[in-house]
């Protein structure tokens, strides 16, 4: 069904252009991949509510930042924004780097045997480890324990919830009579219990530390150095309208951060590796930049300053997100009648913003299917010339709050992987682009089969 949805929207745009109205079952829907429409929608304060499809995530994520509406969303966004300040993000770089080193080790067997493997599930486990540590300060050790109950519950809850968005039968009350509903209930119960336990435990620790001396309060982190503050810690210290956040409110935001922060980054990293394998000259240029910035020691930890210097790698990532945006479509709900580009959009309309299709539209990009990182170079960069033509992290007041976090994570892990391995497309894959599956997140329908070769040690 998700694969069919990619083709459905593509056919609509091919036949009718970049603004199309149609009925999706009983729901009047407008699709647009037009930058002027997209700017009008994403900057309209009356169009901040998400479309109906997102409601299928509510049992898991509640009123977290992804799903909350209007006034509640505005209040939550205001208190969460400081958690993504650059000083906070700086401490997460060590987490990205340490887990990337673990991923290098996990993938070592494929470098040794030369076998083709699907990189996507391995990147998913890496991002789960990162997001658990940065969100909650806990380790689920997903890369070494991929069959753990927690990892399976995350996959189950995400898969079933997202499938309901696209499957007309799973949208109906009949879903509650199916085994899928029981699996979803079990998975969400497990995830909520895990987050609740971490919140209660951490709240007690913070209360205890506030009664102790500063020396004790700044306890050593288990990995060395002063203890890092996870996203959860910042929420526990935050107040809204003069009161502390409740455990439920904190759980909603932590679970939302968990959900939004692992699948999206997995998609971005995986498709970037695919493009680097497909274009060896570009991979070599990225590798040269990494060595110029970090030196020849592949084990040297990366810093925020290093990440900021990896400008060509950033261009490669941005060009990947143009062709393979992690979130291929955005949905909005029109709660009251609005006029866009002279057209009346009635209240109750579902609006689909086609980020994926706009990125491949020859009306907006020269040679759109060619991979050209230089599109994002300096002052002539696409995103500076027309910011609403390139919106992989959405735009306007409801843009992705974690986009800098995500970009730093992608740069960290790719810079680590490329210092150890060369990524290669299998011989039979060179001219076959991945078949795409548009769930809420863009995924390869048949995975991303790659091969890796160990890089020879470099000397000064």
Tab-separated table of C-alpha atoms in Angstrom:
chain	number	residue	atom	x	y	z
A	1	UNK	CA	0.000	0.000	0.000
A	2	UNK	CA	2.792	2.449	0.899
A	3	UNK	CA	4.607	1.616	-2.348
A	4	UNK	CA	1.362	2.194	-4.284
A	5	UNK	CA	0.992	5.597	-2.600
A	6	UNK	CA	4.325	6.774	-4.073
A	7	UNK	CA	3.093	5.851	-7.541
A	8	UNK	CA	-0.375	7.344	-6.951
A	9	UNK	CA	0.971	10.793	-6.101
A	10	UNK	CA	3.540	10.591	-8.905
A	11	UNK	CA	0.787	9.805	-11.425
A	12	UNK	CA	-1.340	12.691	-10.122
A	13	UNK	CA	1.534	15.145	-10.537
A	14	UNK	CA	2.448	13.778	-13.974
A	15	UNK	CA	-1.150	14.083	-15.185
A	16	UNK	CA	-2.376	17.240	-13.437
A	17	UNK	CA	0.628	19.295	-12.321
A	18	UNK	CA	1.834	20.449	-8.915
A	19	UNK	CA	-1.536	21.418	-7.387
A	20	UNK	CA	-4.184	18.677	-7.490
A	21	UNK	CA	-7.503	18.217	-5.691
A	22	UNK	CA	-9.001	14.765	-5.184
A	23	UNK	CA	-11.021	12.644	-2.788
A	24	UNK	CA	-9.171	10.180	-0.593
A	25	UNK	CA	-12.105	8.013	0.431
A	26	UNK	CA	-14.539	10.458	2.098
A	27	UNK	CA	-11.813	13.054	2.685
A	28	UNK	CA	-11.418	16.052	0.359
A	29	UNK	CA	-7.695	16.438	-0.219
A	30	UNK	CA	-5.408	18.910	-1.948
A	31	UNK	CA	-1.923	17.867	-2.987
A	32	UNK	CA	0.733	20.466	-3.743
A	33	UNK	CA	4.377	20.447	-4.736
A	34	UNK	CA	4.339	24.130	-5.696
A	35	UNK	CA	6.771	26.346	-3.708
A	36	UNK	CA	4.359	29.318	-3.648
A	37	UNK	CA	1.565	27.158	-2.254
A	38	UNK	CA	3.964	25.519	0.179
A	39	UNK	CA	5.135	28.890	1.485
A	40	UNK	CA	1.539	30.052	1.892
A	41	UNK	CA	0.597	26.878	3.789
A	42	UNK	CA	3.631	26.596	6.064
A	43	UNK	CA	3.563	30.268	7.066
A	44	UNK	CA	-0.198	30.400	7.730
A	45	UNK	CA	-0.934	30.377	11.471
A	46	UNK	CA	-4.325	28.802	10.779
A	47	UNK	CA	-2.718	25.814	9.056
A	48	UNK	CA	-0.510	24.454	11.830
A	49	UNK	CA	-2.646	21.428	12.738
A	50	UNK	CA	-1.471	18.117	11.295
A	51	UNK	CA	-3.719	16.174	8.931
A	52	UNK	CA	-5.983	13.378	10.154
A	53	UNK	CA	-3.516	10.602	9.301
A	54	UNK	CA	-1.171	11.609	12.114
A	55	UNK	CA	-3.913	10.755	14.598
A	56	UNK	CA	-3.032	7.070	14.266
A	57	UNK	CA	0.127	7.822	16.264
A	58	UNK	CA	-1.759	9.380	19.179
A	59	UNK	CA	-2.063	6.212	21.296
A	60	UNK	CA	1.731	6.129	21.413
A	61	UNK	CA	2.783	9.784	21.320
A	62	UNK	CA	-0.189	11.531	22.932
A	63	UNK	CA	-0.007	15.316	22.731
A	64	UNK	CA	3.732	15.491	22.110
A	65	UNK	CA	5.197	18.135	19.834
A	66	UNK	CA	4.465	16.182	16.634
A	67	UNK	CA	0.718	15.810	17.238
A	68	UNK	CA	-0.346	18.644	19.563
A	69	UNK	CA	-2.568	21.390	18.179
A	70	UNK	CA	-2.456	25.163	18.107
A	71	UNK	CA	-2.202	26.587	21.661
A	72	UNK	CA	-0.891	23.425	23.306
A	73	UNK	CA	1.663	23.004	20.513
A	74	UNK	CA	2.795	26.627	20.875
A	75	UNK	CA	3.278	26.276	24.651
A	76	UNK	CA	5.197	22.992	24.290
A	77	UNK	CA	7.380	24.295	21.449
A	78	UNK	CA	8.334	27.344	23.507
A	79	UNK	CA	9.586	25.296	26.460
A	80	UNK	CA	11.320	22.600	24.367
A	81	UNK	CA	13.246	24.935	22.037
A	82	UNK	CA	16.026	25.619	24.623
A	83	UNK	CA	16.779	21.870	24.689
A	84	UNK	CA	18.131	22.232	21.145
A	85	UNK	CA	20.426	25.177	21.889
A	86	UNK	CA	23.883	24.726	20.335
A	87	UNK	CA	25.496	24.369	23.775
A	88	UNK	CA	23.193	21.428	24.517
A	89	UNK	CA	23.760	19.904	21.074
A	90	UNK	CA	27.521	20.144	21.560
A	91	UNK	CA	27.493	17.547	24.348
A	92	UNK	CA	25.694	15.024	22.131
A	93	UNK	CA	28.529	14.865	19.575
A	94	UNK	CA	30.454	12.467	21.823
A	95	UNK	CA	27.385	10.190	21.918
A	96	UNK	CA	27.125	10.231	18.113
A	97	UNK	CA	30.827	9.472	17.745
A	98	UNK	CA	31.075	6.711	20.341
A	99	UNK	CA	28.081	4.865	18.921
A	100	UNK	CA	29.436	5.340	15.390
A	101	UNK	CA	32.634	3.598	16.501
A	102	UNK	CA	30.465	0.726	17.723
A	103	UNK	CA	28.735	0.607	14.329
A	104	UNK	CA	32.125	0.429	12.593
A	105	UNK	CA	32.889	-2.616	14.725
A	106	UNK	CA	29.496	-4.242	14.053
A	107	UNK	CA	29.942	-3.855	10.277
A	108	UNK	CA	33.480	-5.237	10.360
A	109	UNK	CA	32.324	-8.744	9.430
A	110	UNK	CA	31.049	-7.463	6.062
A	111	UNK	CA	34.361	-5.767	5.320
A	112	UNK	CA	36.108	-9.053	6.115
A	113	UNK	CA	33.915	-11.354	4.014
A	114	UNK	CA	33.028	-8.929	1.191
A	115	UNK	CA	29.379	-10.011	1.218
A	116	UNK	CA	26.517	-7.786	0.114
A	117	UNK	CA	24.296	-6.651	3.001
A	118	UNK	CA	21.338	-4.342	3.559
A	119	UNK	CA	22.732	-1.335	5.429
A	120	UNK	CA	19.324	0.044	6.502
A	121	UNK	CA	18.624	-2.174	9.561
A	122	UNK	CA	22.141	-1.629	10.922
A	123	UNK	CA	21.784	2.142	10.698
A	124	UNK	CA	18.383	1.833	12.405
A	125	UNK	CA	19.965	0.096	15.406
A	126	UNK	CA	22.669	2.776	15.562
A	127	UNK	CA	20.100	5.592	15.598
A	128	UNK	CA	18.069	3.795	18.276
A	129	UNK	CA	21.119	3.604	20.523
A	130	UNK	CA	21.856	7.286	19.955
A	131	UNK	CA	18.307	8.476	20.505
A	132	UNK	CA	17.822	6.452	23.701
A	133	UNK	CA	20.988	7.873	25.218
A	134	UNK	CA	20.339	11.466	24.156
A	135	UNK	CA	16.615	11.368	24.983
A	136	UNK	CA	16.635	9.411	28.235
A	137	UNK	CA	20.251	8.931	29.253
A	138	UNK	CA	19.814	5.153	29.031
A	139	UNK	CA	21.379	2.466	26.867
A	140	UNK	CA	19.330	-0.192	25.088
A	141	UNK	CA	22.426	-1.575	23.321
A	142	UNK	CA	20.383	-2.117	20.141
A	143	UNK	CA	23.396	-2.721	17.895
A	144	UNK	CA	24.505	-5.651	20.051
A	145	UNK	CA	21.051	-6.774	21.120
A	146	UNK	CA	18.762	-6.278	18.140
A	147	UNK	CA	16.258	-8.839	19.447
A	148	UNK	CA	15.626	-7.051	22.735
A	149	UNK	CA	12.016	-6.496	23.752
A	150	UNK	CA	12.456	-2.729	23.597
A	151	UNK	CA	13.868	-2.733	20.058
A	152	UNK	CA	11.117	-5.071	18.846
A	153	UNK	CA	8.442	-2.902	20.504
A	154	UNK	CA	9.712	0.270	18.797
A	155	UNK	CA	9.664	-1.444	15.399
A	156	UNK	CA	6.212	-2.967	16.000
A	157	UNK	CA	4.578	0.242	17.226
A	158	UNK	CA	6.027	2.323	14.392
A	159	UNK	CA	5.200	-0.198	11.669
A	160	UNK	CA	1.577	-0.819	12.670
A	161	UNK	CA	0.780	2.830	13.471
A	162	UNK	CA	2.184	4.085	10.167
A	163	UNK	CA	0.526	1.318	8.134
A	164	UNK	CA	-2.841	2.480	9.505
A	165	UNK	CA	-2.254	5.862	7.869
A	166	UNK	CA	-2.312	4.328	4.402
A	167	UNK	CA	-4.454	1.202	4.705
A	168	UNK	CA	-8.158	1.989	4.343
A	169	UNK	CA	-9.198	-1.212	6.144
A	170	UNK	CA	-6.908	-0.626	9.126
A	171	UNK	CA	-8.409	2.852	9.538
A	172	UNK	CA	-11.826	1.435	10.412
A	173	UNK	CA	-12.990	0.147	13.831
A	174	UNK	CA	-12.520	-3.377	12.440
A	175	UNK	CA	-8.819	-2.893	13.192
A	176	UNK	CA	-9.583	-3.332	16.903
A	177	UNK	CA	-10.679	-6.913	16.206
A	178	UNK	CA	-7.413	-7.873	14.511
A	179	UNK	CA	-4.190	-9.401	15.880
A	180	UNK	CA	-2.457	-6.214	14.743
A	181	UNK	CA	-4.315	-4.214	17.379
A	182	UNK	CA	-3.232	-6.597	20.134
A	183	UNK	CA	0.380	-6.371	18.946
A	184	UNK	CA	0.172	-2.571	18.895
A	185	UNK	CA	-1.328	-2.432	22.393
A	186	UNK	CA	1.372	-4.705	23.757
A	187	UNK	CA	4.174	-2.729	22.103
A	188	UNK	CA	2.898	0.667	23.260
A	189	UNK	CA	2.318	-0.630	26.795
A	190	UNK	CA	5.914	-1.820	26.914
A	191	UNK	CA	7.308	1.467	25.526
A	192	UNK	CA	5.236	3.598	27.901
A	193	UNK	CA	6.305	1.488	30.875
A	194	UNK	CA	9.974	1.823	29.924
A	195	UNK	CA	9.771	5.610	29.562
A	196	UNK	CA	7.685	5.963	32.749
A	197	UNK	CA	10.237	3.994	34.758
A	198	UNK	CA	13.107	6.111	33.453
A	199	UNK	CA	11.213	9.342	34.245
A	200	UNK	CA	10.375	8.290	37.817
A	201	UNK	CA	13.913	7.088	38.452
A	202	UNK	CA	15.542	10.191	37.011
A	203	UNK	CA	13.182	12.548	38.878
A	204	UNK	CA	14.185	10.901	42.157
A	205	UNK	CA	17.880	11.219	41.253
A	206	UNK	CA	17.507	14.907	40.453
A	207	UNK	CA	15.616	15.552	43.690
A	208	UNK	CA	18.305	13.735	45.660
A	209	UNK	CA	21.148	15.550	43.927
A	210	UNK	CA	19.561	18.942	44.590
A	211	UNK	CA	19.950	18.240	48.307
A	212	UNK	CA	23.615	17.336	48.012
A	213	UNK	CA	26.760	19.353	47.484
A	214	UNK	CA	27.714	20.696	44.062
A	215	UNK	CA	30.518	18.167	43.872
A	216	UNK	CA	28.131	15.267	44.264
A	217	UNK	CA	25.521	16.850	42.009
A	218	UNK	CA	27.993	17.007	39.153
A	219	UNK	CA	28.534	13.252	39.332
A	220	UNK	CA	30.779	11.558	36.827
A	221	UNK	CA	29.140	10.217	33.714
A	222	UNK	CA	29.507	6.477	33.201
A	223	UNK	CA	31.541	7.144	30.061
A	224	UNK	CA	33.867	9.651	31.736
A	225	UNK	CA	33.664	13.393	32.232
A	226	UNK	CA	30.862	15.457	33.704
A	227	UNK	CA	27.461	13.813	33.394
A	228	UNK	CA	25.606	14.810	30.252
A	229	UNK	CA	22.070	16.100	30.444
A	230	UNK	CA	19.652	14.045	28.402
A	231	UNK	CA	16.554	15.587	26.826
A	232	UNK	CA	14.604	14.069	29.725
A	233	UNK	CA	16.696	15.937	32.325
A	234	UNK	CA	15.955	19.252	30.655
A	235	UNK	CA	12.224	18.502	30.632
A	236	UNK	CA	12.291	17.549	34.311
A	237	UNK	CA	13.715	20.995	35.110
A	238	UNK	CA	11.239	22.838	32.885
A	239	UNK	CA	7.987	24.480	33.891
A	240	UNK	CA	4.965	25.427	31.818
A	241	UNK	CA	2.610	28.205	32.933
A	242	UNK	CA	4.375	28.301	36.287
A	243	UNK	CA	4.171	24.583	37.089
A	244	UNK	CA	6.495	21.623	36.461
A	245	UNK	CA	5.677	19.293	33.594
A	246	UNK	CA	3.776	16.189	34.664
A	247	UNK	CA	5.252	12.742	34.096
A	248	UNK	CA	2.675	12.184	31.333
A	249	UNK	CA	3.640	15.407	29.539
A	250	UNK	CA	7.308	14.473	29.785
A	251	UNK	CA	6.633	10.956	28.493
A	252	UNK	CA	4.761	12.339	25.483
A	253	UNK	CA	7.715	14.532	24.534
A	254	UNK	CA	10.371	11.880	25.180
A	255	UNK	CA	8.433	9.285	23.161
A	256	UNK	CA	7.933	11.835	20.366
A	257	UNK	CA	11.664	12.594	20.314
A	258	UNK	CA	12.336	8.847	20.209
A	259	UNK	CA	9.890	8.289	17.346
A	260	UNK	CA	10.923	11.281	15.245
A	261	UNK	CA	14.631	10.923	15.872
A	262	UNK	CA	15.446	7.368	14.825
A	263	UNK	CA	13.587	6.453	11.603
A	264	UNK	CA	14.170	9.831	9.943
A	265	UNK	CA	17.910	9.802	10.632
A	266	UNK	CA	18.152	6.164	9.516
A	267	UNK	CA	16.647	7.142	6.174
A	268	UNK	CA	18.998	10.108	5.769
A	269	UNK	CA	22.154	8.144	6.608
A	270	UNK	CA	21.199	5.119	4.490
A	271	UNK	CA	20.361	7.064	1.337
A	272	UNK	CA	23.512	9.179	1.749
A	273	UNK	CA	25.600	5.997	1.884
A	274	UNK	CA	23.761	4.749	-1.211
A	275	UNK	CA	24.657	7.923	-3.115
A	276	UNK	CA	28.274	7.805	-1.954
A	277	UNK	CA	28.508	4.211	-3.196
A	278	UNK	CA	26.840	5.113	-6.488
A	279	UNK	CA	29.181	8.050	-7.125
A	280	UNK	CA	32.732	6.957	-6.162
A	281	UNK	CA	34.309	10.278	-7.184
A	282	UNK	CA	32.013	12.120	-4.776
A	283	UNK	CA	32.776	9.573	-2.046
A	284	UNK	CA	36.496	10.173	-2.614
A	285	UNK	CA	36.022	13.932	-2.364
A	286	UNK	CA	34.111	13.516	0.915
A	287	UNK	CA	36.819	11.189	2.240
A	288	UNK	CA	39.529	13.696	1.295
A	289	UNK	CA	37.683	16.424	3.194
A	290	UNK	CA	37.281	14.198	6.263
A	291	UNK	CA	41.016	13.420	6.313
A	292	UNK	CA	41.862	17.105	5.824
A	293	UNK	CA	39.707	18.038	8.823
A	294	UNK	CA	40.300	15.074	11.150
A	295	UNK	CA	43.691	13.744	10.128
A	296	UNK	CA	44.747	10.181	9.372
A	297	UNK	CA	43.802	8.516	12.681
A	298	UNK	CA	40.428	6.829	11.961
A	299	UNK	CA	39.736	6.509	15.692
A	300	UNK	CA	40.134	10.199	16.529
A	301	UNK	CA	36.926	11.475	18.184
A	302	UNK	CA	35.075	14.154	16.260
A	303	UNK	CA	34.108	17.525	17.739
A	304	UNK	CA	31.437	20.094	16.933
A	305	UNK	CA	34.146	22.309	15.429
A	306	UNK	CA	35.140	19.427	13.122
A	307	UNK	CA	31.523	18.887	12.067
A	308	UNK	CA	31.191	22.546	11.118
A	309	UNK	CA	34.238	22.212	8.844
A	310	UNK	CA	32.781	19.272	6.882
A	311	UNK	CA	31.094	21.557	4.368
A	312	UNK	CA	31.236	19.292	1.309
A	313	UNK	CA	29.818	16.369	3.290
A	314	UNK	CA	26.971	18.656	4.343
A	315	UNK	CA	26.310	19.510	0.690
A	316	UNK	CA	26.190	15.777	-0.130
A	317	UNK	CA	23.705	15.164	2.689
A	318	UNK	CA	21.500	18.056	1.578
A	319	UNK	CA	21.501	16.864	-2.032
A	320	UNK	CA	20.551	13.395	-0.773
A	321	UNK	CA	17.626	14.906	1.144
A	322	UNK	CA	16.488	16.697	-2.020
A	323	UNK	CA	16.167	13.395	-3.877
A	324	UNK	CA	15.353	11.210	-0.864
A	325	UNK	CA	13.755	13.397	1.837
A	326	UNK	CA	13.371	11.419	5.061
A	327	UNK	CA	9.821	12.761	5.391
A	328	UNK	CA	8.534	12.675	1.785
A	329	UNK	CA	5.185	14.346	2.464
A	330	UNK	CA	3.778	16.656	5.144
A	331	UNK	CA	0.098	16.736	6.046
A	332	UNK	CA	-1.910	19.729	7.274
A	333	UNK	CA	-5.563	20.106	8.267
A	334	UNK	CA	-7.427	23.215	7.154
A	335	UNK	CA	-9.558	24.122	10.202
A	336	UNK	CA	-11.123	27.194	8.588
A	337	UNK	CA	-11.528	28.407	5.020
A	338	UNK	CA	-8.401	30.016	3.568
A	339	UNK	CA	-7.381	31.492	0.216
A	340	UNK	CA	-4.102	30.366	-1.361
A	341	UNK	CA	-2.846	31.846	-4.633
A	342	UNK	CA	-6.369	33.049	-5.398
A	343	UNK	CA	-7.948	29.630	-4.757
A	344	UNK	CA	-10.394	28.917	-1.932
A	345	UNK	CA	-9.500	25.981	0.294
A	346	UNK	CA	-12.568	24.945	2.327
A	347	UNK	CA	-12.496	24.143	6.027
A	348	UNK	CA	-11.953	20.440	6.693
A	349	UNK	CA	-9.594	19.943	3.743
A	350	UNK	CA	-6.607	17.652	4.173
A	351	UNK	CA	-3.502	19.136	2.542
A	352	UNK	CA	-0.568	17.021	1.338
A	353	UNK	CA	2.741	18.813	0.736
A	354	UNK	CA	4.879	16.745	-1.644
A	355	UNK	CA	8.474	17.407	-0.577
A	356	UNK	CA	9.720	14.328	-2.452
A	357	UNK	CA	8.020	15.200	-5.733
A	358	UNK	CA	8.996	18.876	-5.653
A	359	UNK	CA	12.650	17.846	-5.292
A	360	UNK	CA	12.410	15.908	-8.570
A	361	UNK	CA	10.351	18.434	-10.547
A	362	UNK	CA	12.148	19.859	-13.628
A	363	UNK	CA	10.142	23.066	-13.170
A	364	UNK	CA	12.155	23.773	-10.041
A	365	UNK	CA	15.492	22.009	-10.590
A	366	UNK	CA	17.749	21.726	-13.616
A	367	UNK	CA	18.521	18.063	-14.328
A	368	UNK	CA	16.570	17.065	-11.206
A	369	UNK	CA	17.518	13.379	-11.211
A	370	UNK	CA	21.250	14.104	-11.345
A	371	UNK	CA	23.141	14.030	-8.049
A	372	UNK	CA	24.909	17.409	-7.833
A	373	UNK	CA	25.989	18.400	-4.286
A	374	UNK	CA	27.198	21.781	-5.591
A	375	UNK	CA	23.545	22.868	-5.769
A	376	UNK	CA	24.033	23.686	-2.078
A	377	UNK	CA	27.305	25.557	-2.362
A	378	UNK	CA	27.709	28.973	-0.748
A	379	UNK	CA	25.539	31.920	-1.652
A	380	UNK	CA	24.076	30.238	-4.749
A	381	UNK	CA	22.659	27.419	-2.622
A	382	UNK	CA	19.140	26.272	-3.497
A	383	UNK	CA	17.933	26.697	0.076
A	384	UNK	CA	19.081	30.341	0.138
A	385	UNK	CA	17.773	31.210	-3.314
A	386	UNK	CA	14.274	29.892	-2.583
A	387	UNK	CA	13.869	28.336	0.887
A	388	UNK	CA	10.396	26.937	0.123
A	389	UNK	CA	11.683	24.960	-2.846
A	390	UNK	CA	13.743	22.851	-0.451
A	391	UNK	CA	11.991	21.872	2.785
A	392	UNK	CA	13.262	18.444	3.962
A	393	UNK	CA	12.791	19.615	7.564
A	394	UNK	CA	9.542	21.456	6.792
A	395	UNK	CA	9.554	25.249	7.267
A	396	UNK	CA	7.688	28.007	9.027
A	397	UNK	CA	6.876	27.966	12.721
A	398	UNK	CA	6.233	24.217	12.759
A	399	UNK	CA	9.542	23.225	11.187
A	400	UNK	CA	11.602	20.350	12.590
A	401	UNK	CA	12.966	21.411	15.967
A	402	UNK	CA	15.702	18.763	15.786
A	403	UNK	CA	17.125	19.481	12.322
A	404	UNK	CA	20.542	20.624	13.591
A	405	UNK	CA	20.689	17.592	15.900
A	406	UNK	CA	19.880	15.321	12.939
A	407	UNK	CA	22.393	16.917	10.576
A	408	UNK	CA	25.157	16.647	13.185
A	409	UNK	CA	24.316	12.981	13.775
A	410	UNK	CA	24.381	12.152	10.050
A	411	UNK	CA	27.694	13.970	9.573
A	412	UNK	CA	29.189	12.250	12.634
A	413	UNK	CA	28.340	8.698	11.659
A	414	UNK	CA	29.213	9.067	7.973
A	415	UNK	CA	32.550	10.705	8.757
A	416	UNK	CA	33.355	7.785	11.072
A	417	UNK	CA	32.250	5.104	8.604
A	418	UNK	CA	34.169	6.612	5.679
A	419	UNK	CA	37.376	6.761	7.700
A	420	UNK	CA	37.210	2.973	8.012
A	421	UNK	CA	35.365	1.713	4.928
A	422	UNK	CA	34.777	2.382	1.271
A	423	UNK	CA	31.136	1.832	0.307
A	424	UNK	CA	30.468	0.094	-3.014
A	425	UNK	CA	27.326	-0.788	-4.953
A	426	UNK	CA	27.127	-4.493	-5.841
A	427	UNK	CA	27.826	-5.051	-9.549
A	428	UNK	CA	24.157	-5.731	-10.356
A	429	UNK	CA	22.965	-2.564	-8.555
A	430	UNK	CA	24.856	0.158	-10.408
A	431	UNK	CA	22.006	1.398	-12.574
A	432	UNK	CA	19.006	0.368	-10.504
A	433	UNK	CA	17.715	3.078	-8.147
A	434	UNK	CA	16.086	1.758	-4.970
A	435	UNK	CA	12.353	1.114	-5.167
A	436	UNK	CA	10.880	3.513	-2.639
A	437	UNK	CA	8.239	2.899	-0.006
A	438	UNK	CA	6.535	6.040	1.250
A	439	UNK	CA	5.441	5.436	4.776
A	440	UNK	CA	5.576	8.449	7.062
A	441	UNK	CA	9.310	8.004	6.463
A	442	UNK	CA	10.891	7.355	3.059
A	443	UNK	CA	12.323	3.848	2.998
A	444	UNK	CA	13.833	1.528	0.388
A	445	UNK	CA	11.228	-1.116	-0.474
A	446	UNK	CA	13.875	-3.826	-0.848
A	447	UNK	CA	16.551	-2.355	1.403
A	448	UNK	CA	19.847	-0.760	0.373
A	449	UNK	CA	22.249	-3.557	-0.585
A	450	UNK	CA	25.870	-2.413	-0.330
A	451	UNK	CA	29.348	-3.832	0.015
A	452	UNK	CA	32.164	-2.353	2.092
A	453	UNK	CA	35.921	-2.536	1.713
A	454	UNK	CA	38.353	-1.769	4.543
A	455	UNK	CA	40.474	1.316	3.890
A	456	UNK	CA	44.235	0.973	4.049
A	457	UNK	CA	45.813	2.792	7.023
A	458	UNK	CA	46.925	6.322	6.156
A	459	UNK	CA	50.210	7.835	7.267
A	460	UNK	CA	51.169	11.431	7.860
